[in-house]
Structure formats: C-alpha cells, structure tokens
C-alpha cells in the first residue's frame, strides 16, 4: 500500500481519465486539464489527444505481461500495477484487487469488478484526494477515444447492474467521509449516479 503525506499533495482535487470516445469532444480542454493533477488508466498512451504527462497511471499487471501495456507508461509521480495476487513488478507500486473486498478508504486491497477508473478512485482516496472528477468514463460500451468504433481494440462492457451498484456504493461511503465524486463525461452513465458537472465549470472553479 502506498501512503503519501499531505505535504506531497499541493491540492485535494484530481481528474481521473477513462478512455471513452467522449474525450474527443473535450480534446481542446486537455492542455488546461494537464495543468492539474491527473490519473490516467489502461492504454491512454495510445490517444493522440493526450498532450500532457499524467500525474499517475494505473493498469492491470496482466496487460503489461501480455505486452498490451508498456512497462514504462507516461507518468510524473507514481504508476500502479493492479493484480488479483498482489504480484510485485519492478518500477511499479502494486495493489491487490478482489471482487469480495468491501469498498473502503484505507484497506490494502482494492474492490474490483468495475472499470479501471473505479480502481483509480480507490487509489486516489488513499493518496489523500478529496474532490475527484471523471472524464471519458461513459460506461456505455462504445469503444475508446483512440478507437471510437472498437475496430482495433474491442470494448468489453461490464454488466450494467454491477456498474450501478458498485459506483453507488462507493459514492455513499466516500461522501460520508467528506470525499466528493462528480462526473464530467458528456452523457455518461455516471451522470445519474455521481451527478454531472461540466469540465469547463470544473476547470474554471479549480482552486489548486
């Protein structure tokens, strides 16, 4: 488990980027997004709209072994490898995930069963972030920002009830602990669960 003191985090807000095709509609805002703390996930290095180096990066360690993810993806502070057995890989901070682990703010095991932004959220909370915003997290099974039609990289959606239940559970627990989750994904499924705030508004009001 990674623990970082508060003085290592100059602000309490972070933008978590999924790789949904809606990011292409927000491409012009990416230079401004890159001025803040960001958390990118699986295969984001393939998107030509990523004009900044993310603060953090996370992916499934299995994808690194398969050669789908690079051993050294772009990141500024930390990169995280997630696996079911907690395997250690050189240069990565490792987290174990489990579908049976309760969602929490401090457990050394992460709750699996959602998308990688779901995992990244749990890590961000453990790093001390209190305001978490999401981009490109459609949860609708429509492909990726780097392959909108899913012709090269097939999209495998999660079952809708799993997505709804787990994100709802996360929001309820985290808000009780003073953590705010808001979706900035245009027409994303999480709009209904987390509440929607436009990316323009978030960037305008960002105080860090």
XYZ file of C-alpha atoms in Angstrom:
208
model
C 0.000 0.000 0.000
C 1.246 3.487 -0.880
C 0.940 6.216 1.730
C 1.865 9.799 0.845
C 1.919 12.607 3.364
C -0.255 15.675 2.857
C 2.738 17.860 2.068
C 3.303 15.804 -1.070
C -0.150 16.755 -2.378
C -0.429 20.509 -3.020
C -4.153 20.249 -3.707
C -7.055 17.968 -2.883
C -8.575 17.688 -6.360
C -7.790 15.243 -9.149
C -9.158 14.460 -12.619
C -9.436 10.764 -13.478
C -9.492 9.987 -17.191
C -11.086 6.878 -18.606
C -10.529 6.257 -22.295
C -14.074 6.633 -23.623
C -14.642 8.275 -27.034
C -16.291 11.337 -25.440
C -12.772 12.572 -24.671
C -12.518 13.504 -28.326
C -15.255 16.109 -27.750
C -13.162 17.596 -24.911
C -9.847 17.492 -26.744
C -9.483 21.289 -26.808
C -9.599 21.370 -22.998
C -6.786 18.856 -22.489
C -3.998 21.476 -22.241
C -5.881 23.028 -19.301
C -6.616 19.593 -17.796
C -2.887 18.878 -17.886
C -2.199 21.803 -15.545
C -3.831 19.889 -12.703
C -3.368 16.534 -11.021
C -4.495 13.748 -13.335
C -4.854 9.978 -13.163
C -4.826 8.055 -16.448
C -5.639 4.412 -16.961
C -5.256 1.498 -19.306
C -3.922 2.234 -22.816
C -4.332 6.013 -22.617
C -0.871 6.340 -24.131
C -2.499 5.390 -27.468
C -4.627 8.556 -27.611
C -3.123 11.341 -29.684
C -5.121 13.884 -27.680
C -3.103 13.219 -24.520
C -0.933 16.324 -24.681
C 0.383 16.116 -21.107
C 2.104 13.628 -18.836
C -0.395 12.320 -16.253
C 0.427 12.599 -12.588
C -0.461 8.947 -12.014
C -1.042 5.923 -14.226
C -2.681 2.576 -13.455
C -3.343 -0.630 -15.356
C -3.785 -4.343 -14.829
C -0.399 -6.005 -14.452
C -1.588 -8.850 -16.668
C -1.736 -6.405 -19.590
C 1.896 -5.453 -19.014
C 2.878 -9.124 -19.140
C 0.876 -9.548 -22.353
C 2.621 -6.591 -23.977
C -0.636 -4.633 -24.307
C 0.574 -2.074 -21.767
C 4.166 -0.751 -21.827
C 6.469 -1.384 -18.909
C 7.142 2.333 -18.710
C 3.962 4.311 -19.469
C 3.978 8.116 -19.169
C 3.594 9.401 -15.594
C 5.028 12.084 -13.299
C 4.731 10.751 -9.751
C 3.598 7.115 -9.484
C 2.449 4.202 -11.626
C 0.313 1.395 -10.227
C 0.057 -2.236 -11.292
C -3.145 -3.995 -10.210
C -3.498 -7.765 -9.902
C -5.521 -10.408 -8.097
C -2.466 -11.881 -6.378
C -0.581 -8.701 -5.493
C 2.340 -9.603 -7.729
C 5.274 -7.226 -7.460
C 6.718 -5.795 -10.667
C 9.892 -3.713 -10.773
C 9.241 0.020 -11.004
C 5.517 -0.259 -10.201
C 3.593 0.238 -6.986
C 1.427 -2.845 -6.599
C -2.122 -3.223 -5.336
C -4.153 -6.377 -4.917
C -7.774 -6.347 -6.075
C -10.642 -8.624 -5.095
C -14.350 -8.747 -6.026
C -15.158 -9.652 -2.425
C -13.313 -6.786 -0.744
C -15.611 -4.111 0.731
C -15.051 -0.607 -0.623
C -13.088 1.378 1.936
C -10.821 4.393 2.320
C -7.798 2.592 3.727
C -7.760 -1.164 3.049
C -4.633 -2.548 1.402
C -6.896 -4.486 -1.006
C -8.986 -2.710 -3.631
C -12.524 -3.618 -4.628
C -12.585 -4.947 -8.192
C -15.495 -5.514 -10.530
C -15.725 -2.055 -12.040
C -13.626 -0.281 -14.642
C -10.058 0.924 -14.126
C -11.296 4.444 -13.157
C -13.189 2.653 -10.347
C -9.846 1.221 -9.180
C -8.070 4.557 -9.713
C -10.649 6.273 -7.500
C -9.809 3.989 -4.596
C -6.109 4.707 -5.035
C -6.715 8.467 -5.279
C -8.626 8.381 -2.000
C -5.750 6.557 -0.340
C -3.401 9.229 -1.660
C -5.470 11.894 0.090
C -7.575 13.437 -2.674
C -10.972 14.778 -1.603
C -12.515 16.091 -4.848
C -12.492 13.611 -7.722
C -13.740 14.330 -11.248
C -14.157 11.917 -14.177
C -13.655 12.337 -17.907
C -14.160 9.732 -20.597
C -15.989 7.283 -18.332
C -19.100 6.595 -20.429
C -19.824 3.069 -19.167
C -21.940 2.551 -22.281
C -19.822 0.089 -24.281
C -18.996 2.360 -27.223
C -15.277 1.916 -27.773
C -12.295 4.085 -26.876
C -11.042 7.604 -27.557
C -8.176 6.134 -29.590
C -10.510 3.716 -31.435
C -14.095 5.057 -31.258
C -15.605 2.257 -33.366
C -13.844 -0.519 -31.489
C -12.348 -1.924 -34.686
C -8.826 -2.481 -33.350
C -9.373 -2.598 -29.599
C -12.693 -4.345 -28.833
C -14.633 -2.862 -25.952
C -15.827 -5.300 -23.286
C -18.522 -3.601 -21.202
C -19.330 -4.557 -17.636
C -22.816 -5.667 -16.715
C -24.904 -2.530 -16.080
C -26.182 -3.634 -12.674
C -22.627 -4.187 -11.430
C -21.605 -0.735 -12.566
C -24.618 0.945 -10.965
C -24.419 -0.905 -7.661
C -20.686 -0.514 -7.149
C -20.421 3.145 -8.078
C -23.485 3.925 -5.929
C -21.925 2.076 -3.007
C -18.661 3.949 -3.491
C -20.341 7.347 -3.647
C -22.332 6.700 -0.467
C -19.282 5.599 1.528
C -16.910 8.268 0.277
C -19.319 11.161 0.705
C -19.767 10.113 4.342
C -16.002 10.588 4.611
C -16.011 14.063 3.055
C -14.980 12.960 -0.438
C -16.817 14.366 -3.458
C -17.180 12.416 -6.721
C -18.508 14.202 -9.822
C -18.773 13.093 -13.434
C -17.657 15.415 -16.260
C -18.338 12.873 -19.009
C -20.913 14.174 -21.514
C -23.934 11.819 -21.472
C -22.093 9.248 -19.360
C -23.945 6.702 -17.252
C -22.256 8.015 -14.119
C -24.070 11.353 -14.579
C -27.083 9.709 -12.957
C -25.115 8.209 -10.077
C -22.467 10.773 -9.176
C -24.068 13.925 -10.512
C -22.792 15.889 -13.504
C -20.535 18.934 -13.580
C -19.227 20.258 -16.877
C -15.485 20.078 -17.397
C -15.463 23.777 -18.262
C -17.011 24.563 -14.885
C -14.582 22.319 -13.015
C -11.572 23.914 -14.689
C -12.932 27.400 -14.063
C -13.529 26.745 -10.371
C -10.428 24.628 -9.714
C -8.627 26.128 -6.743
C -5.352 24.254 -6.858
